[in-house]
PDB file of C-alpha atoms in Angstrom:
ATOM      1  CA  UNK A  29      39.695 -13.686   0.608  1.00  0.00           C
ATOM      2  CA  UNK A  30      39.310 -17.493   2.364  1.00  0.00           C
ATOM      3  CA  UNK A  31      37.721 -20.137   0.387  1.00  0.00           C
ATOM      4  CA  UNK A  32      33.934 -20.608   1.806  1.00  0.00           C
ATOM      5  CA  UNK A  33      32.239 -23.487   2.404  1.00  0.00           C
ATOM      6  CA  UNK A  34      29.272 -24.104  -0.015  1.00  0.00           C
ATOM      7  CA  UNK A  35      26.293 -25.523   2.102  1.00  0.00           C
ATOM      8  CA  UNK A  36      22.573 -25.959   1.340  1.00  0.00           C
ATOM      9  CA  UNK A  37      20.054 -25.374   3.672  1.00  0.00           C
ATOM     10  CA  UNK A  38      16.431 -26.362   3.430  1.00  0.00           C
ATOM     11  CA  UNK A  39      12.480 -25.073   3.872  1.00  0.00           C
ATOM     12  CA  UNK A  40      10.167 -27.842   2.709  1.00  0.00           C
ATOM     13  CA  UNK A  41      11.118 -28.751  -0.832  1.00  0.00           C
ATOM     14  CA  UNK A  42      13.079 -25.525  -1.213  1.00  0.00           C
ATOM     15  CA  UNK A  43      16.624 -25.774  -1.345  1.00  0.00           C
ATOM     16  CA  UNK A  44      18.647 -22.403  -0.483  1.00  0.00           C
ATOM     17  CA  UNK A  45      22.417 -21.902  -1.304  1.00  0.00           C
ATOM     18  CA  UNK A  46      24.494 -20.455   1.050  1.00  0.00           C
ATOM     19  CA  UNK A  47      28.110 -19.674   2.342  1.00  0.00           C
ATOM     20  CA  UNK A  48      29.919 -20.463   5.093  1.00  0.00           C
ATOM     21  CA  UNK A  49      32.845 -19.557   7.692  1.00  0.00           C
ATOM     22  CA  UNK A  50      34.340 -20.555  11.104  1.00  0.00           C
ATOM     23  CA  UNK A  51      32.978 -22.589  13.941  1.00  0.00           C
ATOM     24  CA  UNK A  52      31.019 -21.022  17.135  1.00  0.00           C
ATOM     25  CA  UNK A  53      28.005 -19.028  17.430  1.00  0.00           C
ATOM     26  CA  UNK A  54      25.873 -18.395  14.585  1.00  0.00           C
ATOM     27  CA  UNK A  55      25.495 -15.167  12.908  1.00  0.00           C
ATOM     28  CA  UNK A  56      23.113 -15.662  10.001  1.00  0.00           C
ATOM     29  CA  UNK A  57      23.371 -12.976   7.187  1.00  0.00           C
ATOM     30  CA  UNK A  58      20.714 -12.201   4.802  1.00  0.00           C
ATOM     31  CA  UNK A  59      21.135  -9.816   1.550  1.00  0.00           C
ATOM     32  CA  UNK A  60      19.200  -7.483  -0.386  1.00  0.00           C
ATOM     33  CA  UNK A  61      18.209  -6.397  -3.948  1.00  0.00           C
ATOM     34  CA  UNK A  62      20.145  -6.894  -6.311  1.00  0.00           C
ATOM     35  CA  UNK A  63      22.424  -8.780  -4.662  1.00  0.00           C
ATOM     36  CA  UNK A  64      23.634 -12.324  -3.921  1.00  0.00           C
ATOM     37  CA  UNK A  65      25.128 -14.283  -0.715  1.00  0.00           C
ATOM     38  CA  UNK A  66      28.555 -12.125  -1.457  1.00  0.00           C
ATOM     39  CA  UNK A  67      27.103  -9.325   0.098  1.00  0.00           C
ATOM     40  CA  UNK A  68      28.718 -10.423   2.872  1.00  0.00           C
ATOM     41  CA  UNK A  69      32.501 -11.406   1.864  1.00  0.00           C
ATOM     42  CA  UNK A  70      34.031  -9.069   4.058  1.00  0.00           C
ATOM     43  CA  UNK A  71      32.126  -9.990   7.258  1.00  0.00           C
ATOM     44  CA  UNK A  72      32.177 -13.909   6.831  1.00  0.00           C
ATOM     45  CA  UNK A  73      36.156 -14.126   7.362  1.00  0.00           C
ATOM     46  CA  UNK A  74      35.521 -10.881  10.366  1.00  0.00           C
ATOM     47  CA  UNK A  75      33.567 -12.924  12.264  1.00  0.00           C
ATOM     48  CA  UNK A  76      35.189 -16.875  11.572  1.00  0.00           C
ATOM     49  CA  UNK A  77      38.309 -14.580  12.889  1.00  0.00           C
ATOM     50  CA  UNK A  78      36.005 -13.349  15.860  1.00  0.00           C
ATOM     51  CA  UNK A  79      34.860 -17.009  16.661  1.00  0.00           C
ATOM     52  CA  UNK A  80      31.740 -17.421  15.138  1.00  0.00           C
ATOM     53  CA  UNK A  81      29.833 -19.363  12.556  1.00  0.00           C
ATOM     54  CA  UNK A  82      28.916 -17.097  10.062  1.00  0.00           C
ATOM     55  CA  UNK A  83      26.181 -18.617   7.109  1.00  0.00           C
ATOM     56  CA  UNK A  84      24.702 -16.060   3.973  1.00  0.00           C
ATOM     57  CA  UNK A  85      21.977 -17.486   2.511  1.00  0.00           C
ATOM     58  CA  UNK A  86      20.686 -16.726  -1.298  1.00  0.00           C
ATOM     59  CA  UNK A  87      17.255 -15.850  -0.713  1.00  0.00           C
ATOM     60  CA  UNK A  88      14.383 -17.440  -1.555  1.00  0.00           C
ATOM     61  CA  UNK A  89      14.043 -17.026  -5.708  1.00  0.00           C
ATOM     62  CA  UNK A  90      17.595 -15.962  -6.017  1.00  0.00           C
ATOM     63  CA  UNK A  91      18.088 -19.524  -7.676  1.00  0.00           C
ATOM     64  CA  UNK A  92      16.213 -21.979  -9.354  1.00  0.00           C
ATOM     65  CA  UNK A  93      15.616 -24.562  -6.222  1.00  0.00           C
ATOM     66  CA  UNK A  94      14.656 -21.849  -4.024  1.00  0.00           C
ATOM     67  CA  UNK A  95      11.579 -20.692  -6.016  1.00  0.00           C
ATOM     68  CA  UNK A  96       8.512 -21.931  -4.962  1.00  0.00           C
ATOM     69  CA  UNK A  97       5.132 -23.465  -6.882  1.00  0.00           C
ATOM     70  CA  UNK A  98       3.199 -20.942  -5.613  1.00  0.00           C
ATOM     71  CA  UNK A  99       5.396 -17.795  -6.222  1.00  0.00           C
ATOM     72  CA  UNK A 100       4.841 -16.818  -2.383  1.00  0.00           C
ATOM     73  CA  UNK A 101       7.071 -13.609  -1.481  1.00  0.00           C
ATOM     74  CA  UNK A 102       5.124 -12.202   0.891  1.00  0.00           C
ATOM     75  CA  UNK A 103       7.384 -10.847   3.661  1.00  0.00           C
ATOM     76  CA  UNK A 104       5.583 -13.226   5.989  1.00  0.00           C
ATOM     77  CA  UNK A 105       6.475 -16.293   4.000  1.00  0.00           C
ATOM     78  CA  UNK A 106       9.942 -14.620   3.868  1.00  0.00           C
ATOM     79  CA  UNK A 107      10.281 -14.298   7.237  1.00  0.00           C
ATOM     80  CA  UNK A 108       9.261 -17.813   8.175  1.00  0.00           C
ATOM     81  CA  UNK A 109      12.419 -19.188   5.786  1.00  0.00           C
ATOM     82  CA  UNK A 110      14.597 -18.059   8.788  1.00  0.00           C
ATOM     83  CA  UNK A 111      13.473 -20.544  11.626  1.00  0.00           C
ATOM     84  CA  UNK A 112      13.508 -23.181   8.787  1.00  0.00           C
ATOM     85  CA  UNK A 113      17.554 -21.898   8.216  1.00  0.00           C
ATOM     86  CA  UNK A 114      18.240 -22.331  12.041  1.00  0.00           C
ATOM     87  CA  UNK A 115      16.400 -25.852  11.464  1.00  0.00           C
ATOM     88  CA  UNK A 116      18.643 -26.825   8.814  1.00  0.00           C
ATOM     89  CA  UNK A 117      21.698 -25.872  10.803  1.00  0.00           C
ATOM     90  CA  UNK A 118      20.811 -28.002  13.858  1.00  0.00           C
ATOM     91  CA  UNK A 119      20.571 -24.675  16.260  1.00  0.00           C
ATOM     92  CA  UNK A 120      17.926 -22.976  18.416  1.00  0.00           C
ATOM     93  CA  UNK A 121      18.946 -19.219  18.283  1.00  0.00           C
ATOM     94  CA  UNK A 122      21.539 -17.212  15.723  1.00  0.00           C
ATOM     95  CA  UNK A 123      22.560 -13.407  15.757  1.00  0.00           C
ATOM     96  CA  UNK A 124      20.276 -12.582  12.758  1.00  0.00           C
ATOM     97  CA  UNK A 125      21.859  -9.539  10.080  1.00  0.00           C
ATOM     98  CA  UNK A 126      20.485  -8.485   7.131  1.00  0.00           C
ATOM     99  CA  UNK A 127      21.020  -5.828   4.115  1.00  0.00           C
ATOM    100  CA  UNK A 128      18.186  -4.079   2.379  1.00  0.00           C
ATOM    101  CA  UNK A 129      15.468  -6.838   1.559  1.00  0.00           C
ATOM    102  CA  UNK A 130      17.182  -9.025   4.074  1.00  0.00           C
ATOM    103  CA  UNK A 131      16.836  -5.994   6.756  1.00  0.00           C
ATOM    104  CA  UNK A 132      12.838  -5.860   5.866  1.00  0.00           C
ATOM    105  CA  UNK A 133      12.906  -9.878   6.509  1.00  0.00           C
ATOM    106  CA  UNK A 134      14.715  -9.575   9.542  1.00  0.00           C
ATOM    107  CA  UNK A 135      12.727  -7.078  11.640  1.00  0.00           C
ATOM    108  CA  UNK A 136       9.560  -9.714  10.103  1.00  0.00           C
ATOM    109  CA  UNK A 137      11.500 -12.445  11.531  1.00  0.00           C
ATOM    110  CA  UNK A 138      12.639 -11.048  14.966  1.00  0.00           C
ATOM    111  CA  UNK A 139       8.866  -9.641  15.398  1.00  0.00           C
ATOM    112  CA  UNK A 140       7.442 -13.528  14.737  1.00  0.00           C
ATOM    113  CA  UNK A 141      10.345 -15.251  16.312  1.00  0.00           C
ATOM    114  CA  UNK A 142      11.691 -13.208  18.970  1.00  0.00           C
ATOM    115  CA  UNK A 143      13.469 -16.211  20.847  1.00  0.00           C
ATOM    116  CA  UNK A 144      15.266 -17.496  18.119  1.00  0.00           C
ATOM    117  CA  UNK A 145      17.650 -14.676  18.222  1.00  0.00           C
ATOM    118  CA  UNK A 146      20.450 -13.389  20.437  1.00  0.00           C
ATOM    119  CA  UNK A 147      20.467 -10.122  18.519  1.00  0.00           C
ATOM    120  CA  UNK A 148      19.463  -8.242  15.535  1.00  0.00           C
ATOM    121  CA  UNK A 149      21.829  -5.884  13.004  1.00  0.00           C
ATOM    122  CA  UNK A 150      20.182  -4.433  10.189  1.00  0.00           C
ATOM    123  CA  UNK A 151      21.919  -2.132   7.068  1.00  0.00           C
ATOM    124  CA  UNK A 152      21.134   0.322   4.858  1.00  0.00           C
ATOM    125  CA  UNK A 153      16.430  -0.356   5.621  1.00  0.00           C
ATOM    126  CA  UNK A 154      14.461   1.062   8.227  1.00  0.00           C
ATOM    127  CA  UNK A 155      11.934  -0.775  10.271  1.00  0.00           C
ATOM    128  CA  UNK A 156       9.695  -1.662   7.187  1.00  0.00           C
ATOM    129  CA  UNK A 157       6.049  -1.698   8.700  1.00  0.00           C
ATOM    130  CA  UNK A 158       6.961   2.256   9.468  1.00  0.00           C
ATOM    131  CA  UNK A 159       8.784   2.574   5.959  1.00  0.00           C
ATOM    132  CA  UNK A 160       5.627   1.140   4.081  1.00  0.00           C
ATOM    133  CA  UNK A 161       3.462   3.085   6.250  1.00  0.00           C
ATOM    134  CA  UNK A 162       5.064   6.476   6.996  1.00  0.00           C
ATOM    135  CA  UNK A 163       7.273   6.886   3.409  1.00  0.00           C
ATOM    136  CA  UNK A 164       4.588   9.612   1.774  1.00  0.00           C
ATOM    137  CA  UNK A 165       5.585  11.760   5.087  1.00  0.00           C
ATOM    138  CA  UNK A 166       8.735  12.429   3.105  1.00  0.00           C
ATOM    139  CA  UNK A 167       8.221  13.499  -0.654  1.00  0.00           C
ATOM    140  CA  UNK A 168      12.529  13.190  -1.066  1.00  0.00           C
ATOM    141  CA  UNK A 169      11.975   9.651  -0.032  1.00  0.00           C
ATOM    142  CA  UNK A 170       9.206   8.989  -2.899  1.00  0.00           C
ATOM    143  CA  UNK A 171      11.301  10.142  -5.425  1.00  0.00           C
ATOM    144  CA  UNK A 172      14.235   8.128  -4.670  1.00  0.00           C
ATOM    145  CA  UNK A 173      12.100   5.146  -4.212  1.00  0.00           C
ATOM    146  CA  UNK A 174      10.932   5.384  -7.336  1.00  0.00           C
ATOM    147  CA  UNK A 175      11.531   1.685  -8.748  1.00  0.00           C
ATOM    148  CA  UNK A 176       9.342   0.363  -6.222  1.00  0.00           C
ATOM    149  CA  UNK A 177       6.590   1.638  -8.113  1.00  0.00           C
ATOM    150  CA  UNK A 178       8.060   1.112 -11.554  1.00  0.00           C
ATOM    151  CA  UNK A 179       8.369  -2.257 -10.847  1.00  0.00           C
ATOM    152  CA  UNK A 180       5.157  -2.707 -10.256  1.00  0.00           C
ATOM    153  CA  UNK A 181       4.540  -2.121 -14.160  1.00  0.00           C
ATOM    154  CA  UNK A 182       4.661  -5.991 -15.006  1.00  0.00           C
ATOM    155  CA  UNK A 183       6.079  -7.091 -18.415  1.00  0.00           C
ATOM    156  CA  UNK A 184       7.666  -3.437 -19.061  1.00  0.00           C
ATOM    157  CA  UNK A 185       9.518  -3.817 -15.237  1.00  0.00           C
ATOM    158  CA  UNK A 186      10.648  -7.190 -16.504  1.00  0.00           C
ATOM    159  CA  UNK A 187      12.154  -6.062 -19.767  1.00  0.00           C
ATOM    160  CA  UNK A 188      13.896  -2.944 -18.375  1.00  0.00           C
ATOM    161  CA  UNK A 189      15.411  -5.192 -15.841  1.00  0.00           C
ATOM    162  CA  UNK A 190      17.031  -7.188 -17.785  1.00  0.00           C
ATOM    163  CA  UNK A 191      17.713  -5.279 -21.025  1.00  0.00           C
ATOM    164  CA  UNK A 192      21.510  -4.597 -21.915  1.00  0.00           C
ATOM    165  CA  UNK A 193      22.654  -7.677 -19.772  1.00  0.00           C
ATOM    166  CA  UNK A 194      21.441  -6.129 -17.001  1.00  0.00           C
ATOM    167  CA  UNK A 195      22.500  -2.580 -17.249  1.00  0.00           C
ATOM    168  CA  UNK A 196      19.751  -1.599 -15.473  1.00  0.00           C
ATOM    169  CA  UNK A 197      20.976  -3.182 -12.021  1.00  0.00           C
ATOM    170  CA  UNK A 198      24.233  -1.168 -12.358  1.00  0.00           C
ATOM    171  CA  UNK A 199      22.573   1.828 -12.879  1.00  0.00           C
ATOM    172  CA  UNK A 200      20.835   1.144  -9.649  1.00  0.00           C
ATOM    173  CA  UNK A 201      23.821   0.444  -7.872  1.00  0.00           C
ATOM    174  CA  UNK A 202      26.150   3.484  -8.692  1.00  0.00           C
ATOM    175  CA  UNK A 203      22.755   5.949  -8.033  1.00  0.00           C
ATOM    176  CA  UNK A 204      22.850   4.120  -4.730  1.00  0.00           C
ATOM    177  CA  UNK A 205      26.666   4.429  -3.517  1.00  0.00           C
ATOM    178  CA  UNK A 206      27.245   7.061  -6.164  1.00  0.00           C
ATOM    179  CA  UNK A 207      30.955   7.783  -4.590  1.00  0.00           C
ATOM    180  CA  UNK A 208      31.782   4.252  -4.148  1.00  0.00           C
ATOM    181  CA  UNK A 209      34.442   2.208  -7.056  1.00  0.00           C
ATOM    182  CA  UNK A 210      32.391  -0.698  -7.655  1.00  0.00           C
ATOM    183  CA  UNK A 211      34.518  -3.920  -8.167  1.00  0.00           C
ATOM    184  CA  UNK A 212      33.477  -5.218 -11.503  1.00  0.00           C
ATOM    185  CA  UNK A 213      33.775  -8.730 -11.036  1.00  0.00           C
ATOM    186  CA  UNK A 214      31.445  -8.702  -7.637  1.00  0.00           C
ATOM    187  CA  UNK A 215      29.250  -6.949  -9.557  1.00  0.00           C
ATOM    188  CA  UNK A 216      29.441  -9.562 -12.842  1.00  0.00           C
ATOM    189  CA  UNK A 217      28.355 -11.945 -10.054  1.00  0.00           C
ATOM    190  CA  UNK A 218      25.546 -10.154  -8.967  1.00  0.00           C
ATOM    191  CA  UNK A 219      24.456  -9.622 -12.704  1.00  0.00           C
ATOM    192  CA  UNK A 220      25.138 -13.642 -12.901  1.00  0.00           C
ATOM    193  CA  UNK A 221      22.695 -14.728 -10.312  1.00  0.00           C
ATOM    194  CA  UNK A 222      19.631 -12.980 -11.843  1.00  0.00           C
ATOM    195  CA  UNK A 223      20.714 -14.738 -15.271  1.00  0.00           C
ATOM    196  CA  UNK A 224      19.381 -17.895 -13.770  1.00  0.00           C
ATOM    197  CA  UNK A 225      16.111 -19.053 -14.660  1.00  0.00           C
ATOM    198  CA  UNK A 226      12.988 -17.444 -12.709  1.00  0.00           C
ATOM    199  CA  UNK A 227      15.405 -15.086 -10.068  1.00  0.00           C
ATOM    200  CA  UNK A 228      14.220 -11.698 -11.945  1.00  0.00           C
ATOM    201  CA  UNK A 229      10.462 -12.150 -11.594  1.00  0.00           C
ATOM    202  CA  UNK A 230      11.041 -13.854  -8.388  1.00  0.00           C
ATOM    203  CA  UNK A 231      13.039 -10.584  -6.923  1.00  0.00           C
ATOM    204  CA  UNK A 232      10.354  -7.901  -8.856  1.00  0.00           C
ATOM    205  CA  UNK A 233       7.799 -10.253  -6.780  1.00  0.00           C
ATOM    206  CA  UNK A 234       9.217  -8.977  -3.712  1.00  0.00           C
ATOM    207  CA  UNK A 235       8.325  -5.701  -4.541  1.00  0.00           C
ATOM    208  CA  UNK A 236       4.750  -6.723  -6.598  1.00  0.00           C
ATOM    209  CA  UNK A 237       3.685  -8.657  -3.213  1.00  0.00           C
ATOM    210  CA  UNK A 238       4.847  -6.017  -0.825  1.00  0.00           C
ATOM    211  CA  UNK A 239       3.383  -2.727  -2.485  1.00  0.00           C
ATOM    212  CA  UNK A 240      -0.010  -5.022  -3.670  1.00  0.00           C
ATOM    213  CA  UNK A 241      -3.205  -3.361  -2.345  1.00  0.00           C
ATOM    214  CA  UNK A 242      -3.735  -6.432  -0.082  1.00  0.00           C
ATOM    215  CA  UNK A 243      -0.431  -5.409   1.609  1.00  0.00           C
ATOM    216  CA  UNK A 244      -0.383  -1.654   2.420  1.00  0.00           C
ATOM    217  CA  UNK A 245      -0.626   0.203   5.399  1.00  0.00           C
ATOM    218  CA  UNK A 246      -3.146   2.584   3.555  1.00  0.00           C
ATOM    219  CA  UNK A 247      -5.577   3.052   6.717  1.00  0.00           C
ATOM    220  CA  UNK A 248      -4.669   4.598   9.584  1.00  0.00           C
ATOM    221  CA  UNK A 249      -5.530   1.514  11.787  1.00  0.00           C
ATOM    222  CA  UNK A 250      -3.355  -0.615   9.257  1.00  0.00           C
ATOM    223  CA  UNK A 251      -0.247   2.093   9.741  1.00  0.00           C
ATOM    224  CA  UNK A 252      -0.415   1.381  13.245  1.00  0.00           C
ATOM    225  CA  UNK A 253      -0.408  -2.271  12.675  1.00  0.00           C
ATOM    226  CA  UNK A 254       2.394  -1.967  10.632  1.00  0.00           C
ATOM    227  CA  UNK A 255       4.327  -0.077  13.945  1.00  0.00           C
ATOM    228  CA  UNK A 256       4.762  -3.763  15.099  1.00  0.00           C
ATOM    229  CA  UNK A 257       7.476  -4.029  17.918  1.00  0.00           C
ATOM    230  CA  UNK A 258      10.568  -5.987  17.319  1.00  0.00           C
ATOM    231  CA  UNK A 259      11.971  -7.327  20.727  1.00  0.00           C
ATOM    232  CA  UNK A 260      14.819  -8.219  20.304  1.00  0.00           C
ATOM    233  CA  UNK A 261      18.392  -6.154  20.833  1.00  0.00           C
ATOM    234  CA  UNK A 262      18.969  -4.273  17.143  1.00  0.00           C
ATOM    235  CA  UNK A 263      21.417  -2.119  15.702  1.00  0.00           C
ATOM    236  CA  UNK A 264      20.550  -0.509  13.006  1.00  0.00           C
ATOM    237  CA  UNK A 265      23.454   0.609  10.668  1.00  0.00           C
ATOM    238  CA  UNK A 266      22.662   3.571   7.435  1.00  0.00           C
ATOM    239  CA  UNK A 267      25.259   4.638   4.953  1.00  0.00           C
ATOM    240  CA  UNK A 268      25.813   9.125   5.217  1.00  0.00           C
ATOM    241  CA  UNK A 269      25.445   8.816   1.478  1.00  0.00           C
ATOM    242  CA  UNK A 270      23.144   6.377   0.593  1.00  0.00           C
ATOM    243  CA  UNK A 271      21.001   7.471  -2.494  1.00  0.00           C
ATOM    244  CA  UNK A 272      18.507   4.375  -2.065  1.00  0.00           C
ATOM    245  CA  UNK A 273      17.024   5.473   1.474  1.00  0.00           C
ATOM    246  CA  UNK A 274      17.947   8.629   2.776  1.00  0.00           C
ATOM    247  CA  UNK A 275      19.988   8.131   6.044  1.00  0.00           C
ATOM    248  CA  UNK A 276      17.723  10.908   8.022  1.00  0.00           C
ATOM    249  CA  UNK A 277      14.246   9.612   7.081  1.00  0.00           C
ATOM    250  CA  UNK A 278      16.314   6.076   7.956  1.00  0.00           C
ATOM    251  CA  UNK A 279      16.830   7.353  11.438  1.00  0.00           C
ATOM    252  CA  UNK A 280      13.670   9.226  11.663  1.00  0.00           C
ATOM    253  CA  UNK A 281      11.657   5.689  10.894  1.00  0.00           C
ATOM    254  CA  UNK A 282      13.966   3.618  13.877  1.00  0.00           C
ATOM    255  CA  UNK A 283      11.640   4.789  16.968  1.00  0.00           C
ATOM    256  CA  UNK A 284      12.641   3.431  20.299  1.00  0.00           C
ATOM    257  CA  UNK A 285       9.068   2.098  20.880  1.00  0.00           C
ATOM    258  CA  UNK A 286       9.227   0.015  18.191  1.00  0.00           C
ATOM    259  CA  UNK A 287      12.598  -2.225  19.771  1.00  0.00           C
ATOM    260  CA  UNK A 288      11.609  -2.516  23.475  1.00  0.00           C
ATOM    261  CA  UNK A 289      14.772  -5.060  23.252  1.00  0.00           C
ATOM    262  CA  UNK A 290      16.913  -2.000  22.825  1.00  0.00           C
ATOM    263  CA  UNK A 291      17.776  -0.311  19.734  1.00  0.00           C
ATOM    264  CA  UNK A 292      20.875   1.807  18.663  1.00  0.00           C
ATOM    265  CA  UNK A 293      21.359   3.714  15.196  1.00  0.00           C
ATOM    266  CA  UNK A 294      24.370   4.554  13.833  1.00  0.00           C
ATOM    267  CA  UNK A 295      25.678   5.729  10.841  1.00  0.00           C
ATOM    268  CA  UNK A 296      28.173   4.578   8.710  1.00  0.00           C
ATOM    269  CA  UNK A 297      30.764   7.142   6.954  1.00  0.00           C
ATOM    270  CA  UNK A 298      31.554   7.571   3.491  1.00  0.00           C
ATOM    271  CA  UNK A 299      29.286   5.098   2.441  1.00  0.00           C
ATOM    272  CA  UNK A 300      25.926   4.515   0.266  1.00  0.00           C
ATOM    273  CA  UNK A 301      23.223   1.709   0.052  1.00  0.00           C
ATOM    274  CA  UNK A 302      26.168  -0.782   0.900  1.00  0.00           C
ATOM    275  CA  UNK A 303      27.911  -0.007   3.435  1.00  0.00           C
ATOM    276  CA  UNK A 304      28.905  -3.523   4.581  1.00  0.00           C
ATOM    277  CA  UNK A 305      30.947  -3.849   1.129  1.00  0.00           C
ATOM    278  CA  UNK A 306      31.951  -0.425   0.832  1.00  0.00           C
ATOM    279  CA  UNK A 307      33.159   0.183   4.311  1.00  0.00           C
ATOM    280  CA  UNK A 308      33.975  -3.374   5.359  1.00  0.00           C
ATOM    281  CA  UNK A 309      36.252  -2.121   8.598  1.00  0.00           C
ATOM    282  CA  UNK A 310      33.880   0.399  10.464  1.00  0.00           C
ATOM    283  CA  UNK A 311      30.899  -2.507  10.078  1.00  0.00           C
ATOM    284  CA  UNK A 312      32.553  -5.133  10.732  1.00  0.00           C
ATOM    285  CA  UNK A 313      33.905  -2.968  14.130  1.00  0.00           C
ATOM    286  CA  UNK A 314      30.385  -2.439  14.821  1.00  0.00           C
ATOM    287  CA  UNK A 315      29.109  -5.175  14.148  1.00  0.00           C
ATOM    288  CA  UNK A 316      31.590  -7.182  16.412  1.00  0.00           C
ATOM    289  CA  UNK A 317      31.341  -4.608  19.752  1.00  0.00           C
ATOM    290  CA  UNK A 318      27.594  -5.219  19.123  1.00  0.00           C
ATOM    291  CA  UNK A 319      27.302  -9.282  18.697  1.00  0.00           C
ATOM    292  CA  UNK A 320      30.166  -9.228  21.550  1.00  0.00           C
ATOM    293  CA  UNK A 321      27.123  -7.290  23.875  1.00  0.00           C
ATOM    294  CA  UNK A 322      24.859  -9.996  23.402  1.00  0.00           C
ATOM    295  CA  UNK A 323      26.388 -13.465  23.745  1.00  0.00           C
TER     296      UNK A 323
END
């Protein structure tokens, strides 16, 4: 594994870790929950090799300098950290990618932002207006997305979270990828990030502010508001084992309406929730062939 550069990229008075790799084209990567900016290891040194500049970014409230007065994490304030990335690298447009949470910001971002990106690759999360909207169309899905709603159960959420050092986050992660040999140490350094001051309440908030009355597709005119279209090229990658989000009701939530820009699904082989990490050669391949299609 190369050394990465350790850069620092800006929103306001928000100050957002992140790592870096290679020279070209940017491909900005975003993770997911409960995760960190070494998501993407595997792909950083894939794509310096391919000839781009790849950046992961911590996201906001994964660190102390990223968490904000006002505890905004409102997928809309989420999604508007991404223009202010592309700001702070002194470029117009990127390839945008993202992992669970970073997925759900991504298809936010490429909805708002459309011109800002060359293409789109999401992992592992469906389009997340139709997730939000459609999810209690599939009872199998409710039940294994049942720590969205336990988090919701503030001060009990918190504790469970982070009782045991944090067993609770690798419980979450082998029910996820349940046949996948999790390497310790990456996941020490997961379990290290939300040590930091503030970065569990800021990642429950995620959840707190996305399933909060306010936010909810409960009507039927808000479910079709939530159908928003995403126009810009996507590929839209789902592990055959994933135990977070089923890969059919994945598939069945990626409508071709939805990406005017185009839209492919694919799934990913002997893999679960991350199958970036766990099958590092057959996304990266894809991943490639489809950044390659839209220079």
């Amino acid at each position: 594994m190369p050394d990465f550069e350790a850069i620092t990229l800006a929103h306001g008075p928000l100050q957002f870790s992140a790592l870096a790799l290679g020279e070209g084209p940017l491909v900005l990567l975003l993770h997911g929950f409960p995760d960190n900016a070494r998501s993407w290891r595997y792909q950083l040194p894939a794509l310096a090799d391919a000839g781009y500049r790849a950046v992961a970014v911590q996201l906001r409230g994964y660190e102390p300098g990223s968490q904000p007065g006002d505890a905004d994490y409102g997928l809309e304030t989420l999604a508007s950290d991404v223009p202010a990335f592309l700001h702070s690298l002194g470029v117009e447009q990127c390839h945008l990618v993202g992992h669970d949470w970073g997925a759900a910001i991504s298809y936010r971002a490429a909805a708002r932002y459309p011109d800002r990106f060359h293409s789109l690759t999401t992992l592992a999360v469906p389009h997340e207006g139709r997730f939000l909207g459609e999810i209690f169309k599939f009872p199998g899905q409710l039940k294994l997305s049942w720590y969205m709603l336990f988090f919701q159960l503030r001060g009990l959420a918190d504790y469970a979270l982070a009782r045991g050092d944090y067993a609770f986050i690798r419980m979450l992660w082998r029910q996820w990828s349940p046949n996948w040999q999790i390497p310790e140490d990456e996941l020490e350094q997961v379990i290290d990030t939300f040590r930091a001051p503030g970065v569990p309440r800021a990642a429950l908030a995620y959840y707190r502010t996305a399933l909060s009355p306010g936010a909810l597709p409960l009507s039927a005119g808000a479910r079709r508001k939530a159908g928003y279209q995403v126009p810009v090229a996507t590929l839209a990658l789902s592990g055959l084992e994933d135990r977070c989000i089923d890969t059919q009701v994945f598939a069945k939530m990626m409508l071709p309406q939805d990406f005017p820009g185009g839209l492919e699904v694919a799934q990913v082989p002997e893999a679960g929730h991350f199958p970036h990490q766990e099958q590092p050669d057959a996304v990266n391949k894809l991943l490639l062939n489809w950044l390659a299609k839209h220079k």
